Amino acid sequence: MREDAGMAQLDLTRDVVDLTADLCDIESVSHGEQELADAVEAALRALPQLRVDRDGNTIVARTDLGRAERVVLAGHLDTVPLTDPPNLPTRRIDDLLVGRGTTDMKGGVAVQLALAATVAEPTRDITFVFYDCEEIDEEFNGLRRIVAQHPEWLAADFAVLLEPTNGGIEGGCKGTLRVDIATKGISAHSARPWNGHNAIHDAGPVLDKLAAYQPETVTVDGLDYHEALNAVGISGGIAGNVIPDRCVVTVNYRFAPNKTGQEAYAHVCSLFSGYDVSLGDCADGARPGLDTAAAQSFVTALGLPVTAKEGWTDVARFSALGVPAVNFGPGDPNLAHTDDERCPVQQITDSYDALRRWLTA
């Protein structure tokens, strides 16, 4: 909570719902996380059981108790921009906490901080990660930076990303790639189209193939991932009286984590053999690793069903380091980034209680 206009402080002993409100009320739109990062760092450095490191506006705090197992709890500090008028400060309406960041994802961050303050002797060593710039282009992502520059900070047997999951467990995540499929024609005056060849018309078979495509459901570590292949953009033509000589259909492929990004790209290329297929963004998915002892103990302790994460999240960065990871946190992801972002307070409390039970079992 704010002590004065010039400094933000956090009291980690407050009720976890009140702590969530305190975090939300420290504005931290992407690239503007420093005030919140400073407050988080100061609060964590006051806990004698933690060693704290910082890189930019990413804070990593860890216990070193010599436990047989180490786990990571991770969450991002930034939010998408505020609305106009601003959807801060937070408001308590019945059983809901309303305001920017309540769902995505300061409820999860509050749970991390409360656990850091209240679980001084966990049964497994814990690494707490609070990172910046998750909500914008990947090049700025603080977790990406730590993976590249300080991968040893993230070494662990298992990781939990506290992104909103409506209080359920979502294992791993799907991968995603984007390709541009280009058709080529010959430009001509539209009054004499026989002098040219219409590239946009040639895009019809590409769209037909996409419409007819039957995506797979792939089971990985006992979870069903539903793949998807869709056109997400189309462009072509330079003027209203010119036969276009080029058309580009942009396609997004969401693929199960049994495939690498290169394997997924090869699959798309085989579907559109004969076309110019160029790769844009590509990010591997993450296997949930539910066959590992660390993951099994987590699922058993929480006593919740596990479903597949159908989107892409930063659990993939842990998977790339050989650390199995799941998503688990308070808030409905369908409400993330909305003008009336809100989170049931019970989900915040339940998430804290569940993780505390696991960390002290």
PDB file of C-alpha atoms in Angstrom, residues 44-346:
ATOM      1  CA  LEU A  44      11.326  -9.525  -0.379  1.00  0.00           C
ATOM      2  CA  ARG A  45      14.706  -8.283   0.849  1.00  0.00           C
ATOM      3  CA  ALA A  46      13.125  -7.834   4.266  1.00  0.00           C
ATOM      4  CA  LEU A  47      12.559 -11.611   4.472  1.00  0.00           C
ATOM      5  CA  PRO A  48      15.701 -13.242   5.907  1.00  0.00           C
ATOM      6  CA  GLN A  49      15.018 -16.674   4.386  1.00  0.00           C
ATOM      7  CA  LEU A  50      15.322 -15.364   0.814  1.00  0.00           C
ATOM      8  CA  ARG A  51      18.223 -14.516  -1.472  1.00  0.00           C
ATOM      9  CA  VAL A  52      17.132 -11.809  -3.880  1.00  0.00           C
ATOM     10  CA  ASP A  53      18.497 -10.968  -7.336  1.00  0.00           C
ATOM     11  CA  ARG A  54      17.329  -8.352  -9.799  1.00  0.00           C
ATOM     12  CA  ASP A  55      17.737  -7.816 -13.544  1.00  0.00           C
ATOM     13  CA  GLY A  56      16.016  -4.692 -14.798  1.00  0.00           C
ATOM     14  CA  ASN A  57      12.484  -4.868 -13.440  1.00  0.00           C
ATOM     15  CA  THR A  58      12.566  -8.626 -12.942  1.00  0.00           C
ATOM     16  CA  ILE A  59      12.986  -9.870  -9.367  1.00  0.00           C
ATOM     17  CA  VAL A  60      14.042 -13.429  -8.466  1.00  0.00           C
ATOM     18  CA  ALA A  61      13.997 -14.549  -4.825  1.00  0.00           C
ATOM     19  CA  ARG A  62      14.891 -18.016  -3.605  1.00  0.00           C
ATOM     20  CA  THR A  63      15.201 -20.120  -0.511  1.00  0.00           C
ATOM     21  CA  ASP A  64      18.347 -22.201  -0.052  1.00  0.00           C
ATOM     22  CA  LEU A  65      17.337 -24.758   2.560  1.00  0.00           C
ATOM     23  CA  GLY A  66      18.983 -27.776   0.964  1.00  0.00           C
ATOM     24  CA  ARG A  67      15.693 -29.468   0.139  1.00  0.00           C
ATOM     25  CA  ALA A  68      15.655 -32.438  -2.225  1.00  0.00           C
ATOM     26  CA  GLU A  69      13.383 -30.592  -4.665  1.00  0.00           C
ATOM     27  CA  ARG A  70      13.166 -27.035  -6.000  1.00  0.00           C
ATOM     28  CA  VAL A  71      10.049 -25.483  -7.501  1.00  0.00           C
ATOM     29  CA  VAL A  72       9.443 -22.154  -9.251  1.00  0.00           C
ATOM     30  CA  LEU A  73       6.450 -19.893  -8.724  1.00  0.00           C
ATOM     31  CA  ALA A  74       6.352 -17.239 -11.452  1.00  0.00           C
ATOM     32  CA  GLY A  75       4.189 -14.298 -12.459  1.00  0.00           C
ATOM     33  CA  HIS A  76       4.455 -11.055 -14.402  1.00  0.00           C
ATOM     34  CA  LEU A  77       4.176  -7.609 -12.839  1.00  0.00           C
ATOM     35  CA  ASP A  78       2.875  -5.676 -15.846  1.00  0.00           C
ATOM     36  CA  THR A  79      -0.645  -5.042 -17.070  1.00  0.00           C
ATOM     37  CA  VAL A  80      -2.203  -3.834 -20.281  1.00  0.00           C
ATOM     38  CA  PRO A  81      -3.003  -0.090 -20.382  1.00  0.00           C
ATOM     39  CA  LEU A  82      -5.705   1.425 -18.199  1.00  0.00           C
ATOM     40  CA  THR A  83      -9.072   2.396 -19.592  1.00  0.00           C
ATOM     41  CA  ASP A  84     -10.372   5.946 -19.981  1.00  0.00           C
ATOM     42  CA  PRO A  85     -11.542   6.776 -17.347  1.00  0.00           C
ATOM     43  CA  PRO A  86      -9.008   4.570 -15.519  1.00  0.00           C
ATOM     44  CA  ASN A  87     -10.181   1.246 -14.090  1.00  0.00           C
ATOM     45  CA  LEU A  88      -8.120   1.926 -10.950  1.00  0.00           C
ATOM     46  CA  PRO A  89      -8.108   2.146  -7.977  1.00  0.00           C
ATOM     47  CA  THR A  90      -9.565  -1.260  -7.308  1.00  0.00           C
ATOM     48  CA  ARG A  91     -13.056  -1.663  -5.885  1.00  0.00           C
ATOM     49  CA  ARG A  92     -14.578  -4.421  -3.788  1.00  0.00           C
ATOM     50  CA  ILE A  93     -18.081  -5.252  -5.055  1.00  0.00           C
ATOM     51  CA  ASP A  94     -19.652  -8.080  -3.058  1.00  0.00           C
ATOM     52  CA  ASP A  95     -17.386 -11.109  -3.647  1.00  0.00           C
ATOM     53  CA  LEU A  96     -15.443  -9.534  -6.525  1.00  0.00           C
ATOM     54  CA  LEU A  97     -12.291  -7.452  -6.670  1.00  0.00           C
ATOM     55  CA  VAL A  98     -12.662  -5.123  -9.662  1.00  0.00           C
ATOM     56  CA  GLY A  99      -9.917  -3.202 -11.469  1.00  0.00           C
ATOM     57  CA  ARG A 100      -7.012  -3.457 -13.875  1.00  0.00           C
ATOM     58  CA  GLY A 101      -4.754  -6.383 -13.034  1.00  0.00           C
ATOM     59  CA  THR A 102      -7.116  -8.185 -10.680  1.00  0.00           C
ATOM     60  CA  THR A 103      -7.330 -11.111 -13.101  1.00  0.00           C
ATOM     61  CA  ASP A 104      -4.192 -10.719 -15.212  1.00  0.00           C
ATOM     62  CA  MET A 105      -2.372 -11.290 -13.004  1.00  0.00           C
ATOM     63  CA  LYS A 106      -1.835  -9.496  -9.732  1.00  0.00           C
ATOM     64  CA  GLY A 107      -4.019 -11.952  -7.855  1.00  0.00           C
ATOM     65  CA  GLY A 108      -1.420 -14.578  -8.717  1.00  0.00           C
ATOM     66  CA  VAL A 109       1.449 -12.229  -7.829  1.00  0.00           C
ATOM     67  CA  ALA A 110      -0.168 -11.515  -4.461  1.00  0.00           C
ATOM     68  CA  VAL A 111      -0.369 -15.240  -3.799  1.00  0.00           C
ATOM     69  CA  GLN A 112       3.357 -15.561  -4.549  1.00  0.00           C
ATOM     70  CA  LEU A 113       4.263 -12.710  -2.220  1.00  0.00           C
ATOM     71  CA  ALA A 114       2.030 -13.963   0.579  1.00  0.00           C
ATOM     72  CA  LEU A 115       3.608 -17.414   0.339  1.00  0.00           C
ATOM     73  CA  ALA A 116       7.100 -15.897   0.383  1.00  0.00           C
ATOM     74  CA  ALA A 117       6.222 -14.112   3.626  1.00  0.00           C
ATOM     75  CA  THR A 118       4.315 -16.870   5.408  1.00  0.00           C
ATOM     76  CA  VAL A 119       6.046 -20.117   4.391  1.00  0.00           C
ATOM     77  CA  ALA A 120       9.490 -19.712   5.928  1.00  0.00           C
ATOM     78  CA  GLU A 121      10.221 -23.463   6.141  1.00  0.00           C
ATOM     79  CA  PRO A 122       8.769 -25.056   3.006  1.00  0.00           C
ATOM     80  CA  THR A 123       9.249 -28.774   2.397  1.00  0.00           C
ATOM     81  CA  ARG A 124      10.816 -27.977  -0.983  1.00  0.00           C
ATOM     82  CA  ASP A 125      13.039 -25.047  -1.937  1.00  0.00           C
ATOM     83  CA  ILE A 126      11.189 -22.275  -3.761  1.00  0.00           C
ATOM     84  CA  THR A 127      12.246 -19.791  -6.416  1.00  0.00           C
ATOM     85  CA  PHE A 128       9.872 -16.836  -6.752  1.00  0.00           C
ATOM     86  CA  VAL A 129      10.011 -15.016 -10.102  1.00  0.00           C
ATOM     87  CA  PHE A 130       8.375 -11.624 -10.742  1.00  0.00           C
ATOM     88  CA  TYR A 131       9.033 -10.405 -14.274  1.00  0.00           C
ATOM     89  CA  ASP A 132       8.280  -7.450 -16.509  1.00  0.00           C
ATOM     90  CA  CYS A 133       6.887  -6.811 -20.001  1.00  0.00           C
ATOM     91  CA  GLU A 134       4.864  -9.970 -20.535  1.00  0.00           C
ATOM     92  CA  GLU A 135       1.955  -8.126 -22.132  1.00  0.00           C
ATOM     93  CA  ILE A 136       3.913  -6.686 -25.084  1.00  0.00           C
ATOM     94  CA  ASP A 137       6.261  -7.876 -27.835  1.00  0.00           C
ATOM     95  CA  GLU A 138       8.302 -10.914 -26.874  1.00  0.00           C
ATOM     96  CA  GLU A 139      11.622  -9.111 -27.311  1.00  0.00           C
ATOM     97  CA  PHE A 140      10.899  -7.171 -24.101  1.00  0.00           C
ATOM     98  CA  ASN A 141       9.731 -10.132 -21.984  1.00  0.00           C
ATOM     99  CA  GLY A 142      11.626 -10.226 -18.687  1.00  0.00           C
ATOM    100  CA  LEU A 143      11.414 -13.993 -18.342  1.00  0.00           C
ATOM    101  CA  ARG A 144      12.855 -14.369 -21.840  1.00  0.00           C
ATOM    102  CA  ARG A 145      15.748 -12.145 -20.746  1.00  0.00           C
ATOM    103  CA  ILE A 146      16.400 -14.238 -17.645  1.00  0.00           C
ATOM    104  CA  VAL A 147      16.350 -17.451 -19.677  1.00  0.00           C
ATOM    105  CA  ALA A 148      18.984 -15.957 -21.973  1.00  0.00           C
ATOM    106  CA  GLN A 149      21.192 -14.242 -19.399  1.00  0.00           C
ATOM    107  CA  HIS A 150      20.680 -16.045 -16.075  1.00  0.00           C
ATOM    108  CA  PRO A 151      19.233 -19.506 -16.781  1.00  0.00           C
ATOM    109  CA  GLU A 152      20.726 -20.790 -13.524  1.00  0.00           C
ATOM    110  CA  TRP A 153      18.263 -18.581 -11.640  1.00  0.00           C
ATOM    111  CA  LEU A 154      15.422 -20.733 -13.029  1.00  0.00           C
ATOM    112  CA  ALA A 155      16.892 -24.193 -12.412  1.00  0.00           C
ATOM    113  CA  ALA A 156      14.200 -26.341 -10.786  1.00  0.00           C
ATOM    114  CA  ASP A 157      12.347 -29.643 -10.820  1.00  0.00           C
ATOM    115  CA  PHE A 158       8.935 -28.112 -11.510  1.00  0.00           C
ATOM    116  CA  ALA A 159       7.364 -24.709 -12.185  1.00  0.00           C
ATOM    117  CA  VAL A 160       3.966 -23.108 -11.666  1.00  0.00           C
ATOM    118  CA  LEU A 161       2.976 -20.025 -13.640  1.00  0.00           C
ATOM    119  CA  LEU A 162       0.237 -18.218 -11.734  1.00  0.00           C
ATOM    120  CA  GLU A 163      -1.613 -16.948 -14.807  1.00  0.00           C
ATOM    121  CA  PRO A 164      -5.420 -16.935 -14.418  1.00  0.00           C
ATOM    122  CA  THR A 165      -6.948 -20.386 -14.876  1.00  0.00           C
ATOM    123  CA  ASN A 166     -10.221 -19.929 -12.976  1.00  0.00           C
ATOM    124  CA  GLY A 167      -8.580 -21.761 -10.100  1.00  0.00           C
ATOM    125  CA  GLY A 168      -7.958 -24.952 -12.086  1.00  0.00           C
ATOM    126  CA  ILE A 169      -4.737 -26.622 -13.214  1.00  0.00           C
ATOM    127  CA  GLU A 170      -3.803 -26.287 -16.891  1.00  0.00           C
ATOM    128  CA  GLY A 171      -0.878 -28.400 -17.983  1.00  0.00           C
ATOM    129  CA  GLY A 172       1.778 -27.231 -20.424  1.00  0.00           C
ATOM    130  CA  CYS A 173       0.634 -25.213 -23.429  1.00  0.00           C
ATOM    131  CA  LYS A 174       0.218 -25.419 -27.173  1.00  0.00           C
ATOM    132  CA  GLY A 175       2.788 -24.027 -29.543  1.00  0.00           C
ATOM    133  CA  THR A 176       1.991 -21.339 -32.078  1.00  0.00           C
ATOM    134  CA  LEU A 177       3.353 -20.260 -35.422  1.00  0.00           C
ATOM    135  CA  ARG A 178       2.343 -17.838 -38.133  1.00  0.00           C
ATOM    136  CA  VAL A 179       3.069 -18.239 -41.847  1.00  0.00           C
ATOM    137  CA  ASP A 180       2.407 -16.158 -44.927  1.00  0.00           C
ATOM    138  CA  ILE A 181       1.186 -18.142 -47.926  1.00  0.00           C
ATOM    139  CA  ALA A 182       1.739 -16.136 -51.093  1.00  0.00           C
ATOM    140  CA  THR A 183       0.184 -16.513 -54.526  1.00  0.00           C
ATOM    141  CA  LYS A 184       1.733 -14.838 -57.553  1.00  0.00           C
ATOM    142  CA  GLY A 185       0.030 -13.393 -60.594  1.00  0.00           C
ATOM    143  CA  ILE A 186       0.637 -10.893 -63.372  1.00  0.00           C
ATOM    144  CA  SER A 187      -0.555  -7.315 -63.054  1.00  0.00           C
ATOM    145  CA  ALA A 188      -2.744  -5.801 -65.753  1.00  0.00           C
ATOM    146  CA  HIS A 189      -5.426  -3.177 -66.220  1.00  0.00           C
ATOM    147  CA  SER A 190      -8.689  -4.431 -64.751  1.00  0.00           C
ATOM    148  CA  ALA A 191     -10.482  -3.487 -67.992  1.00  0.00           C
ATOM    149  CA  ARG A 192      -8.313  -6.068 -69.806  1.00  0.00           C
ATOM    150  CA  PRO A 193      -7.796  -8.815 -67.226  1.00  0.00           C
ATOM    151  CA  TRP A 194      -6.853 -11.346 -69.925  1.00  0.00           C
ATOM    152  CA  ASN A 195      -3.496  -9.569 -70.125  1.00  0.00           C
ATOM    153  CA  GLY A 196      -2.719 -10.577 -66.551  1.00  0.00           C
ATOM    154  CA  HIS A 197      -3.327 -13.235 -63.930  1.00  0.00           C
ATOM    155  CA  ASN A 198      -5.242 -12.525 -60.692  1.00  0.00           C
ATOM    156  CA  ALA A 199      -3.265 -13.557 -57.612  1.00  0.00           C
ATOM    157  CA  ILE A 200      -6.241 -12.967 -55.297  1.00  0.00           C
ATOM    158  CA  HIS A 201      -8.329 -15.476 -57.237  1.00  0.00           C
ATOM    159  CA  ASP A 202      -5.538 -18.001 -56.760  1.00  0.00           C
ATOM    160  CA  ALA A 203      -5.909 -17.610 -53.008  1.00  0.00           C
ATOM    161  CA  GLY A 204      -9.290 -19.366 -53.226  1.00  0.00           C
ATOM    162  CA  PRO A 205      -7.819 -22.886 -53.084  1.00  0.00           C
ATOM    163  CA  VAL A 206      -5.760 -21.877 -50.027  1.00  0.00           C
ATOM    164  CA  LEU A 207      -8.896 -20.748 -48.220  1.00  0.00           C
ATOM    165  CA  ASP A 208     -10.782 -23.853 -49.359  1.00  0.00           C
ATOM    166  CA  LYS A 209      -8.055 -26.077 -47.920  1.00  0.00           C
ATOM    167  CA  LEU A 210      -8.165 -24.214 -44.617  1.00  0.00           C
ATOM    168  CA  ALA A 211     -11.958 -24.465 -44.438  1.00  0.00           C
ATOM    169  CA  ALA A 212     -11.822 -28.203 -45.089  1.00  0.00           C
ATOM    170  CA  TYR A 213      -8.921 -28.915 -42.732  1.00  0.00           C
ATOM    171  CA  GLN A 214      -9.721 -31.257 -39.847  1.00  0.00           C
ATOM    172  CA  PRO A 215      -7.434 -30.391 -36.917  1.00  0.00           C
ATOM    173  CA  GLU A 216      -6.109 -33.126 -34.687  1.00  0.00           C
ATOM    174  CA  THR A 217      -6.718 -33.675 -31.010  1.00  0.00           C
ATOM    175  CA  VAL A 218      -3.403 -34.893 -29.619  1.00  0.00           C
ATOM    176  CA  THR A 219      -2.995 -36.526 -26.209  1.00  0.00           C
ATOM    177  CA  VAL A 220       0.231 -35.541 -24.440  1.00  0.00           C
ATOM    178  CA  ASP A 221       0.953 -36.799 -20.925  1.00  0.00           C
ATOM    179  CA  GLY A 222      -2.715 -37.715 -20.589  1.00  0.00           C
ATOM    180  CA  LEU A 223      -4.055 -34.280 -21.609  1.00  0.00           C
ATOM    181  CA  ASP A 224      -5.966 -33.558 -24.829  1.00  0.00           C
ATOM    182  CA  TYR A 225      -4.692 -30.605 -26.870  1.00  0.00           C
ATOM    183  CA  HIS A 226      -6.998 -29.406 -29.649  1.00  0.00           C
ATOM    184  CA  GLU A 227      -4.975 -28.131 -32.590  1.00  0.00           C
ATOM    185  CA  ALA A 228      -6.223 -25.312 -34.818  1.00  0.00           C
ATOM    186  CA  LEU A 229      -5.257 -24.012 -38.263  1.00  0.00           C
ATOM    187  CA  ASN A 230      -6.880 -20.765 -39.354  1.00  0.00           C
ATOM    188  CA  ALA A 231      -6.516 -17.845 -41.720  1.00  0.00           C
ATOM    189  CA  VAL A 232      -6.028 -14.724 -39.624  1.00  0.00           C
ATOM    190  CA  GLY A 233      -5.355 -12.196 -42.378  1.00  0.00           C
ATOM    191  CA  ILE A 234      -5.369 -11.632 -46.131  1.00  0.00           C
ATOM    192  CA  SER A 235      -3.863  -8.861 -48.246  1.00  0.00           C
ATOM    193  CA  GLY A 236      -3.453  -8.114 -51.923  1.00  0.00           C
ATOM    194  CA  GLY A 237      -3.987  -5.513 -54.576  1.00  0.00           C
ATOM    195  CA  ILE A 238      -2.591  -2.020 -55.083  1.00  0.00           C
ATOM    196  CA  ALA A 239      -5.458  -0.128 -56.736  1.00  0.00           C
ATOM    197  CA  GLY A 240      -9.066  -0.488 -57.777  1.00  0.00           C
ATOM    198  CA  ASN A 241      -8.184  -0.724 -61.464  1.00  0.00           C
ATOM    199  CA  VAL A 242      -5.227  -3.100 -61.307  1.00  0.00           C
ATOM    200  CA  ILE A 243      -5.268  -6.901 -61.506  1.00  0.00           C
ATOM    201  CA  PRO A 244      -3.213  -7.903 -58.439  1.00  0.00           C
ATOM    202  CA  ASP A 245       0.046  -9.744 -59.013  1.00  0.00           C
ATOM    203  CA  ARG A 246       0.407 -10.898 -55.392  1.00  0.00           C
ATOM    204  CA  CYS A 247      -1.850 -12.035 -52.559  1.00  0.00           C
ATOM    205  CA  VAL A 248      -0.824 -13.161 -49.082  1.00  0.00           C
ATOM    206  CA  VAL A 249      -2.927 -15.290 -46.736  1.00  0.00           C
ATOM    207  CA  THR A 250      -1.642 -15.204 -43.154  1.00  0.00           C
ATOM    208  CA  VAL A 251      -2.249 -18.471 -41.286  1.00  0.00           C
ATOM    209  CA  ASN A 252      -1.925 -19.253 -37.589  1.00  0.00           C
ATOM    210  CA  TYR A 253      -1.269 -22.842 -36.491  1.00  0.00           C
ATOM    211  CA  ARG A 254      -1.767 -23.804 -32.839  1.00  0.00           C
ATOM    212  CA  PHE A 255      -0.083 -27.153 -32.382  1.00  0.00           C
ATOM    213  CA  ALA A 256       0.142 -29.730 -29.618  1.00  0.00           C
ATOM    214  CA  PRO A 257       3.360 -29.854 -27.570  1.00  0.00           C
ATOM    215  CA  ASN A 258       4.326 -33.228 -29.037  1.00  0.00           C
ATOM    216  CA  LYS A 259       5.670 -31.229 -32.005  1.00  0.00           C
ATOM    217  CA  THR A 260       8.542 -28.786 -32.217  1.00  0.00           C
ATOM    218  CA  GLY A 261       8.073 -25.527 -34.042  1.00  0.00           C
ATOM    219  CA  GLN A 262      10.090 -26.849 -36.971  1.00  0.00           C
ATOM    220  CA  GLU A 263       7.938 -29.969 -37.168  1.00  0.00           C
ATOM    221  CA  ALA A 264       4.814 -27.819 -37.103  1.00  0.00           C
ATOM    222  CA  TYR A 265       6.217 -25.620 -39.885  1.00  0.00           C
ATOM    223  CA  ALA A 266       7.026 -28.700 -41.959  1.00  0.00           C
ATOM    224  CA  HIS A 267       3.418 -29.884 -41.492  1.00  0.00           C
ATOM    225  CA  VAL A 268       2.021 -26.581 -42.779  1.00  0.00           C
ATOM    226  CA  CYS A 269       4.431 -26.599 -45.716  1.00  0.00           C
ATOM    227  CA  SER A 270       3.310 -30.119 -46.657  1.00  0.00           C
ATOM    228  CA  LEU A 271      -0.332 -29.013 -46.601  1.00  0.00           C
ATOM    229  CA  PHE A 272       0.429 -26.134 -48.945  1.00  0.00           C
ATOM    230  CA  SER A 273       2.974 -27.812 -51.167  1.00  0.00           C
ATOM    231  CA  GLY A 274       3.577 -25.771 -54.288  1.00  0.00           C
ATOM    232  CA  TYR A 275       2.909 -22.445 -52.572  1.00  0.00           C
ATOM    233  CA  ASP A 276       5.386 -19.903 -51.271  1.00  0.00           C
ATOM    234  CA  VAL A 277       5.147 -20.476 -47.486  1.00  0.00           C
ATOM    235  CA  SER A 278       7.271 -18.170 -45.318  1.00  0.00           C
ATOM    236  CA  LEU A 279       7.597 -18.520 -41.553  1.00  0.00           C
ATOM    237  CA  GLY A 280       6.887 -15.563 -39.281  1.00  0.00           C
ATOM    238  CA  ASP A 281       6.572 -15.935 -35.512  1.00  0.00           C
ATOM    239  CA  CYS A 282       7.098 -19.388 -34.029  1.00  0.00           C
ATOM    240  CA  ALA A 283       7.069 -20.525 -30.398  1.00  0.00           C
ATOM    241  CA  ASP A 284       7.288 -24.094 -29.178  1.00  0.00           C
ATOM    242  CA  GLY A 285       4.675 -25.385 -26.782  1.00  0.00           C
ATOM    243  CA  ALA A 286       5.351 -27.086 -23.461  1.00  0.00           C
ATOM    244  CA  ARG A 287       4.734 -30.617 -22.341  1.00  0.00           C
ATOM    245  CA  PRO A 288       3.166 -30.638 -18.854  1.00  0.00           C
ATOM    246  CA  GLY A 289       5.496 -33.345 -17.584  1.00  0.00           C
ATOM    247  CA  LEU A 290       2.758 -34.893 -15.474  1.00  0.00           C
ATOM    248  CA  ASP A 291       4.705 -38.140 -15.350  1.00  0.00           C
ATOM    249  CA  THR A 292       7.355 -36.545 -13.121  1.00  0.00           C
ATOM    250  CA  ALA A 293       7.280 -36.994  -9.352  1.00  0.00           C
ATOM    251  CA  ALA A 294       7.258 -33.221  -8.759  1.00  0.00           C
ATOM    252  CA  ALA A 295       4.218 -32.709 -10.971  1.00  0.00           C
ATOM    253  CA  GLN A 296       2.371 -35.664  -9.467  1.00  0.00           C
ATOM    254  CA  SER A 297       2.890 -34.381  -5.928  1.00  0.00           C
ATOM    255  CA  PHE A 298       1.552 -30.978  -6.989  1.00  0.00           C
ATOM    256  CA  VAL A 299      -1.605 -32.444  -8.532  1.00  0.00           C
ATOM    257  CA  THR A 300      -2.153 -34.733  -5.538  1.00  0.00           C
ATOM    258  CA  ALA A 301      -1.729 -31.926  -3.012  1.00  0.00           C
ATOM    259  CA  LEU A 302      -4.153 -29.613  -4.799  1.00  0.00           C
ATOM    260  CA  GLY A 303      -6.713 -32.329  -5.496  1.00  0.00           C
ATOM    261  CA  LEU A 304      -7.922 -30.617  -8.676  1.00  0.00           C
ATOM    262  CA  PRO A 305      -8.518 -31.991 -12.174  1.00  0.00           C
ATOM    263  CA  VAL A 306      -5.941 -31.097 -14.816  1.00  0.00           C
ATOM    264  CA  THR A 307      -6.814 -29.901 -18.316  1.00  0.00           C
ATOM    265  CA  ALA A 308      -4.647 -28.900 -21.259  1.00  0.00           C
ATOM    266  CA  LYS A 309      -3.687 -25.247 -21.700  1.00  0.00           C
ATOM    267  CA  GLU A 310      -5.148 -24.426 -25.096  1.00  0.00           C
ATOM    268  CA  GLY A 311      -3.226 -21.182 -25.566  1.00  0.00           C
ATOM    269  CA  TRP A 312       0.484 -20.325 -25.321  1.00  0.00           C
ATOM    270  CA  THR A 313       1.997 -19.096 -22.064  1.00  0.00           C
ATOM    271  CA  ASP A 314       5.439 -18.577 -20.596  1.00  0.00           C
ATOM    272  CA  VAL A 315       5.432 -22.130 -19.230  1.00  0.00           C
ATOM    273  CA  ALA A 316       7.044 -22.870 -22.595  1.00  0.00           C
ATOM    274  CA  ARG A 317      10.168 -21.029 -21.474  1.00  0.00           C
ATOM    275  CA  PHE A 318      10.510 -23.379 -18.514  1.00  0.00           C
ATOM    276  CA  SER A 319       9.911 -26.392 -20.733  1.00  0.00           C
ATOM    277  CA  ALA A 320      12.752 -25.236 -22.995  1.00  0.00           C
ATOM    278  CA  LEU A 321      15.012 -25.368 -19.916  1.00  0.00           C
ATOM    279  CA  GLY A 322      13.875 -28.916 -19.148  1.00  0.00           C
ATOM    280  CA  VAL A 323      11.566 -27.820 -16.309  1.00  0.00           C
ATOM    281  CA  PRO A 324       8.016 -29.251 -16.525  1.00  0.00           C
ATOM    282  CA  ALA A 325       5.427 -26.573 -15.828  1.00  0.00           C
ATOM    283  CA  VAL A 326       1.724 -25.956 -15.344  1.00  0.00           C
ATOM    284  CA  ASN A 327      -0.546 -22.908 -15.182  1.00  0.00           C
ATOM    285  CA  PHE A 328      -2.516 -22.350 -11.972  1.00  0.00           C
ATOM    286  CA  GLY A 329      -3.930 -19.115 -10.657  1.00  0.00           C
ATOM    287  CA  PRO A 330      -6.987 -17.073  -9.677  1.00  0.00           C
ATOM    288  CA  GLY A 331      -9.181 -15.289 -12.188  1.00  0.00           C
ATOM    289  CA  ASP A 332     -11.133 -16.090 -15.331  1.00  0.00           C
ATOM    290  CA  PRO A 333      -8.817 -15.699 -18.352  1.00  0.00           C
ATOM    291  CA  ASN A 334     -11.820 -14.619 -20.434  1.00  0.00           C
ATOM    292  CA  LEU A 335     -11.922 -11.426 -18.331  1.00  0.00           C
ATOM    293  CA  ALA A 336      -8.235 -10.586 -18.792  1.00  0.00           C
ATOM    294  CA  HIS A 337      -7.693  -7.201 -20.500  1.00  0.00           C
ATOM    295  CA  THR A 338     -11.400  -6.312 -20.360  1.00  0.00           C
ATOM    296  CA  ASP A 339     -12.602  -2.891 -19.234  1.00  0.00           C
ATOM    297  CA  ASP A 340     -14.411  -4.457 -16.255  1.00  0.00           C
ATOM    298  CA  GLU A 341     -11.618  -6.843 -15.277  1.00  0.00           C
ATOM    299  CA  ARG A 342     -12.536  -8.566 -12.025  1.00  0.00           C
ATOM    300  CA  CYS A 343     -11.663 -11.579  -9.924  1.00  0.00           C
ATOM    301  CA  PRO A 344     -13.645 -13.529  -7.308  1.00  0.00           C
ATOM    302  CA  VAL A 345     -11.912 -12.958  -3.987  1.00  0.00           C
ATOM    303  CA  GLN A 346     -12.505 -16.601  -3.040  1.00  0.00           C
TER     304      GLN A 346
END
